[in-house]
Amino acid sequence: MDFHCHLDLYPEAREVYKEASKRNVFTWLVTTSPRAFAANQRVLEASPTVLITPGLHPEIAHERASELGLLLEQIAAVCAVGEVGLDGSPRFKPYYEIQRDIFSAIVARCAELGGRTLNIHSRRAVRDVLDELRQHPGFGIAVLHWFSGTQAELRAADAQGCWFSVGPVMLESAGGRALAARMPRDRVVPESDGPFAKIAGKPIMPWSANQTAIKLSVLWEISVEEATQLLRRNGERLLMLMKCH
Ligand code: MN
């Protein structure tokens, strides 16, 4: 399983898409813009194991703000949304107000439609993401991808019922491992974030959940089999809650 992958952005994207749809029981293809979502729906052959969702990545929010209307329309027809969120790091902080307007409109729309599952980027913006979610009760389910906040922010996100998608690159850093060690183990699912996430210059592939399980088994002091089973059960439970079928 892979709960956060940019399948459409690998070199050889079609091949990776085909292989992921065979090797994984589930792959969540998060798009970075509403137009990319529309293009993927046209170009990629639908697969029962791949979920493609419309998004608007906070790193390009200022360039794609005009596509917000399209995204709000697309959200009506899907069970889940992503990649969306906020990025407060220095490079994207100048556009933070635009990001906030967009994210707020997305979360409000999900609440208005009775709830959606959101795959959320929250780099240097966890507090604002959580505030936004709280302001729209009934928005649905939040999956915080590649969580990189503080331990206090992790506790706040846990208290709000967030899920966490965790991948091999996040677990390469001491900070990432310290966070994963404290995550609620029944709300952690695997992600790749490929092809952006790389180890030794090679993109993480969507069928890399075993790498995540190995790393988590060390942090959680359980066997690799137990970690594998736990991630699998969590993934299945989240998929039930997402009601995508
Ligand atoms: Mn991503």
Tab-separated table of C-alpha atoms and ligand atoms in Angstrom:
chain	number	residue	atom	x	y	z
A	1	MET	CA	0.000	0.000	0.000
A	2	ASP	CA	1.047	3.584	-0.609
A	3	PHE	CA	-1.057	6.444	0.727
A	4	HIS	CA	0.867	9.290	-0.890
A	5	CYS	CA	2.517	8.981	-4.265
A	6	HIS	CA	3.008	11.247	-7.280
A	7	LEU	CA	2.716	8.314	-9.663
A	8	ASP	CA	2.155	10.661	-12.584
A	9	LEU	CA	5.483	12.452	-12.092
A	10	TYR	CA	7.974	9.571	-12.363
A	11	PRO	CA	10.003	9.400	-15.531
A	12	GLU	CA	8.301	6.421	-17.247
A	13	ALA	CA	5.124	7.346	-15.385
A	14	ARG	CA	2.896	4.993	-17.345
A	15	GLU	CA	5.087	1.988	-16.579
A	16	VAL	CA	5.292	2.846	-12.885
A	17	TYR	CA	1.529	3.370	-12.813
A	18	LYS	CA	0.924	-0.038	-14.376
A	19	GLU	CA	3.361	-1.792	-12.098
A	20	ALA	CA	2.007	-0.099	-8.964
A	21	SER	CA	-1.535	-1.031	-9.904
A	22	LYS	CA	-0.437	-4.693	-10.073
A	23	ARG	CA	1.975	-4.893	-7.139
A	24	ASN	CA	0.035	-2.837	-4.583
A	25	VAL	CA	-3.429	-3.578	-3.263
A	26	PHE	CA	-3.790	0.212	-2.963
A	27	THR	CA	-1.925	3.274	-4.238
A	28	TRP	CA	-3.111	6.839	-3.655
A	29	LEU	CA	-2.033	9.065	-6.510
A	30	VAL	CA	-2.131	12.607	-5.119
A	31	THR	CA	-2.022	15.253	-7.843
A	32	THR	CA	-0.517	18.712	-7.415
A	33	SER	CA	-3.035	20.748	-9.412
A	34	PRO	CA	-6.650	20.512	-10.577
A	35	ARG	CA	-5.566	20.513	-14.211
A	36	ALA	CA	-3.090	17.708	-13.587
A	37	PHE	CA	-5.943	15.732	-12.011
A	38	ALA	CA	-8.120	16.281	-15.082
A	39	ALA	CA	-5.251	15.266	-17.382
A	40	ASN	CA	-4.520	12.112	-15.361
A	41	GLN	CA	-8.142	11.071	-15.482
A	42	ARG	CA	-8.024	11.408	-19.258
A	43	VAL	CA	-4.672	9.780	-19.870
A	44	LEU	CA	-4.381	7.001	-17.274
A	45	GLU	CA	-6.461	3.889	-17.609
A	46	ALA	CA	-8.610	3.559	-14.478
A	47	SER	CA	-7.361	0.889	-12.069
A	48	PRO	CA	-9.344	-0.623	-9.181
A	49	THR	CA	-6.242	-0.383	-6.970
A	50	VAL	CA	-5.231	3.209	-7.729
A	51	LEU	CA	-7.077	6.189	-6.275
A	52	ILE	CA	-6.437	9.450	-8.162
A	53	THR	CA	-7.420	12.600	-6.308
A	54	PRO	CA	-7.505	16.299	-7.158
A	55	GLY	CA	-5.189	18.577	-5.226
A	56	LEU	CA	-3.447	21.932	-5.184
A	57	HIS	CA	0.018	21.672	-3.715
A	58	PRO	CA	0.864	24.563	-1.357
A	59	GLU	CA	4.260	25.031	-3.042
A	60	ILE	CA	2.521	26.061	-6.269
A	61	ALA	CA	-0.580	27.664	-4.741
A	62	HIS	CA	0.454	31.137	-5.906
A	63	GLU	CA	0.869	29.934	-9.507
A	64	ARG	CA	-2.321	27.911	-9.623
A	65	ALA	CA	-4.687	30.032	-7.540
A	66	SER	CA	-6.885	30.546	-10.602
A	67	GLU	CA	-7.605	26.789	-10.644
A	68	LEU	CA	-9.276	26.847	-7.226
A	69	GLY	CA	-12.769	27.018	-8.727
A	70	LEU	CA	-12.077	23.935	-10.797
A	71	LEU	CA	-10.795	22.098	-7.730
A	72	LEU	CA	-13.908	22.957	-5.714
A	73	GLU	CA	-16.015	21.509	-8.543
A	74	GLN	CA	-13.872	18.363	-8.758
A	75	ILE	CA	-14.184	17.745	-5.010
A	76	ALA	CA	-17.923	17.156	-5.422
A	77	ALA	CA	-17.262	14.020	-7.479
A	78	VAL	CA	-14.502	12.340	-5.423
A	79	CYS	CA	-14.132	10.657	-2.021
A	80	ALA	CA	-10.731	12.154	-1.236
A	81	VAL	CA	-8.576	15.202	-1.919
A	82	GLY	CA	-4.828	15.751	-2.114
A	83	GLU	CA	-2.188	16.922	-2.132
A	84	VAL	CA	-3.312	20.066	-0.337
A	85	GLY	CA	-2.135	21.980	2.724
A	86	LEU	CA	0.132	24.764	3.884
A	87	ASP	CA	3.881	25.346	3.692
A	88	GLY	CA	5.373	27.952	6.025
A	89	SER	CA	9.018	27.363	5.114
A	90	PRO	CA	10.999	30.492	4.086
A	91	ARG	CA	10.762	29.822	0.359
A	92	PHE	CA	6.955	29.665	0.328
A	93	LYS	CA	6.133	31.963	3.230
A	94	PRO	CA	5.725	34.978	0.882
A	95	TYR	CA	2.636	33.253	-0.537
A	96	TYR	CA	1.273	32.070	2.784
A	97	GLU	CA	-1.875	34.200	2.656
A	98	ILE	CA	-2.788	32.782	-0.767
A	99	GLN	CA	-2.118	29.282	0.536
A	100	ARG	CA	-4.371	29.912	3.529
A	101	ASP	CA	-7.238	31.237	1.417
A	102	ILE	CA	-7.035	28.193	-0.833
A	103	PHE	CA	-6.718	25.621	1.942
A	104	SER	CA	-9.544	27.217	3.886
A	105	ALA	CA	-11.843	27.088	0.851
A	106	ILE	CA	-10.949	23.411	0.284
A	107	VAL	CA	-11.635	22.355	3.868
A	108	ALA	CA	-14.884	24.342	3.921
A	109	ARG	CA	-15.960	22.669	0.691
A	110	CYS	CA	-15.252	19.203	2.115
A	111	ALA	CA	-17.396	20.007	5.161
A	112	GLU	CA	-20.186	21.393	2.989
A	113	LEU	CA	-20.212	18.162	0.959
A	114	GLY	CA	-20.487	15.953	4.042
A	115	GLY	CA	-16.819	15.062	4.475
A	116	ARG	CA	-13.844	13.970	2.407
A	117	THR	CA	-10.471	12.410	3.219
A	118	LEU	CA	-7.683	14.943	2.842
A	119	ASN	CA	-4.013	14.172	2.220
A	120	ILE	CA	-2.253	17.127	3.807
A	121	HIS	CA	1.171	18.759	3.573
A	122	SER	CA	1.916	20.713	6.762
A	123	ARG	CA	5.608	21.684	6.668
A	124	ARG	CA	6.210	24.501	9.180
A	125	ALA	CA	2.468	25.019	9.332
A	126	VAL	CA	1.026	22.343	11.597
A	127	ARG	CA	-0.749	24.732	13.973
A	128	ASP	CA	-2.468	26.571	11.131
A	129	VAL	CA	-3.475	23.318	9.433
A	130	LEU	CA	-4.986	22.016	12.668
A	131	ASP	CA	-6.767	25.352	13.310
A	132	GLU	CA	-8.270	25.255	9.843
A	133	LEU	CA	-9.519	21.699	10.331
A	134	ARG	CA	-11.056	22.604	13.692
A	135	GLN	CA	-12.894	25.520	12.134
A	136	HIS	CA	-14.696	23.175	9.755
A	137	PRO	CA	-16.203	20.334	11.764
A	138	GLY	CA	-17.418	17.580	9.498
A	139	PHE	CA	-14.642	18.163	6.950
A	140	GLY	CA	-13.872	14.442	7.107
A	141	ILE	CA	-10.577	12.681	7.768
A	142	ALA	CA	-7.109	14.255	7.788
A	143	VAL	CA	-4.055	12.262	6.744
A	144	LEU	CA	-0.936	14.279	7.594
A	145	HIS	CA	1.742	13.248	5.150
A	146	TRP	CA	5.481	13.321	6.042
A	147	PHE	CA	4.778	14.965	9.387
A	148	SER	CA	7.677	17.213	10.420
A	149	GLY	CA	6.283	19.306	13.260
A	150	THR	CA	7.322	19.341	16.902
A	151	GLN	CA	6.431	16.693	19.458
A	152	ALA	CA	3.835	19.090	20.911
A	153	GLU	CA	2.319	19.541	17.451
A	154	LEU	CA	2.255	15.789	17.028
A	155	ARG	CA	0.287	15.457	20.275
A	156	ALA	CA	-2.148	18.140	19.077
A	157	ALA	CA	-2.632	16.384	15.734
A	158	ASP	CA	-3.137	13.059	17.501
A	159	ALA	CA	-5.720	14.663	19.813
A	160	GLN	CA	-7.599	15.902	16.743
A	161	GLY	CA	-7.753	12.370	15.388
A	162	CYS	CA	-5.381	12.852	12.463
A	163	TRP	CA	-3.837	9.938	10.595
A	164	PHE	CA	-0.181	9.944	9.529
A	165	SER	CA	1.372	8.669	6.324
A	166	VAL	CA	5.017	7.818	6.844
A	167	GLY	CA	7.720	6.907	4.351
A	168	PRO	CA	11.317	5.670	4.221
A	169	VAL	CA	12.913	9.098	3.682
A	170	MET	CA	11.159	10.662	6.667
A	171	LEU	CA	12.567	7.809	8.754
A	172	GLU	CA	16.131	8.516	7.575
A	173	SER	CA	16.338	11.534	9.882
A	174	ALA	CA	16.615	11.406	13.673
A	175	GLY	CA	13.807	13.961	13.964
A	176	GLY	CA	11.507	11.933	11.736
A	177	ARG	CA	12.228	8.774	13.708
A	178	ALA	CA	11.549	10.526	17.030
A	179	LEU	CA	8.163	11.634	15.694
A	180	ALA	CA	7.237	8.255	14.237
A	181	ALA	CA	8.152	6.598	17.532
A	182	ARG	CA	5.406	8.629	19.245
A	183	MET	CA	2.708	8.433	16.595
A	184	PRO	CA	-0.553	6.647	17.428
A	185	ARG	CA	0.296	3.227	15.999
A	186	ASP	CA	-3.246	2.507	14.923
A	187	ARG	CA	-3.326	5.617	12.715
A	188	VAL	CA	-0.087	5.244	10.749
A	189	VAL	CA	-0.092	4.159	7.091
A	190	PRO	CA	2.780	3.826	4.606
A	191	GLU	CA	3.630	6.339	1.904
A	192	SER	CA	6.403	6.756	-0.660
A	193	ASP	CA	6.056	10.427	-1.726
A	194	GLY	CA	7.911	9.322	-4.835
A	195	PRO	CA	9.371	10.435	-7.071
A	196	PHE	CA	10.223	13.494	-4.943
A	197	ALA	CA	11.379	11.429	-1.977
A	198	LYS	CA	14.706	9.838	-2.825
A	199	ILE	CA	17.366	7.741	-1.131
A	200	ALA	CA	20.861	7.833	-2.656
A	201	GLY	CA	19.467	9.720	-5.638
A	202	LYS	CA	16.869	7.054	-6.450
A	203	PRO	CA	13.175	7.817	-6.090
A	204	ILE	CA	11.235	5.746	-3.580
A	205	MET	CA	8.872	3.461	-5.452
A	206	PRO	CA	5.198	2.970	-4.554
A	207	TRP	CA	5.824	-0.652	-3.555
A	208	SER	CA	8.277	0.322	-0.775
A	209	ALA	CA	5.955	-0.159	2.205
A	210	ASN	CA	8.211	-2.990	3.394
A	211	GLN	CA	11.048	-0.485	3.887
A	212	THR	CA	8.734	1.595	6.058
A	213	ALA	CA	7.673	-1.485	8.026
A	214	ILE	CA	11.300	-2.461	8.680
A	215	LYS	CA	12.169	0.996	9.975
A	216	LEU	CA	9.018	1.270	12.097
A	217	SER	CA	9.573	-2.182	13.596
A	218	VAL	CA	12.857	-0.929	15.056
A	219	LEU	CA	11.271	2.237	16.485
A	220	TRP	CA	8.254	0.431	17.861
A	221	GLU	CA	10.255	-2.562	19.100
A	222	ILE	CA	8.105	-5.116	17.348
A	223	SER	CA	8.910	-7.681	14.663
A	224	VAL	CA	8.961	-6.752	10.995
A	225	GLU	CA	5.987	-9.091	10.472
A	226	GLU	CA	4.020	-7.340	13.200
A	227	ALA	CA	4.838	-3.919	11.731
A	228	THR	CA	3.832	-5.138	8.267
A	229	GLN	CA	0.527	-6.507	9.591
A	230	LEU	CA	-0.164	-3.353	11.579
A	231	LEU	CA	0.373	-1.078	8.567
A	232	ARG	CA	-1.783	-3.358	6.474
A	233	ARG	CA	-4.622	-3.386	9.028
A	234	ASN	CA	-4.404	0.386	9.461
A	235	GLY	CA	-4.515	0.863	5.707
A	236	GLU	CA	-7.551	-1.367	5.374
A	237	ARG	CA	-9.347	0.467	8.177
A	238	LEU	CA	-8.579	3.861	6.666
A	239	LEU	CA	-9.842	2.687	3.282
A	240	MET	CA	-13.112	1.589	4.895
A	241	LEU	CA	-13.468	4.988	6.551
A	242	MET	CA	-12.719	6.754	3.269
A	243	LYS	CA	-15.743	5.099	1.626
A	244	CYS	CA	-14.295	5.333	-1.853
A	245	HIS	CA	-16.200	2.421	-3.346
B	1	MN	MN	3.977	14.942	-1.981
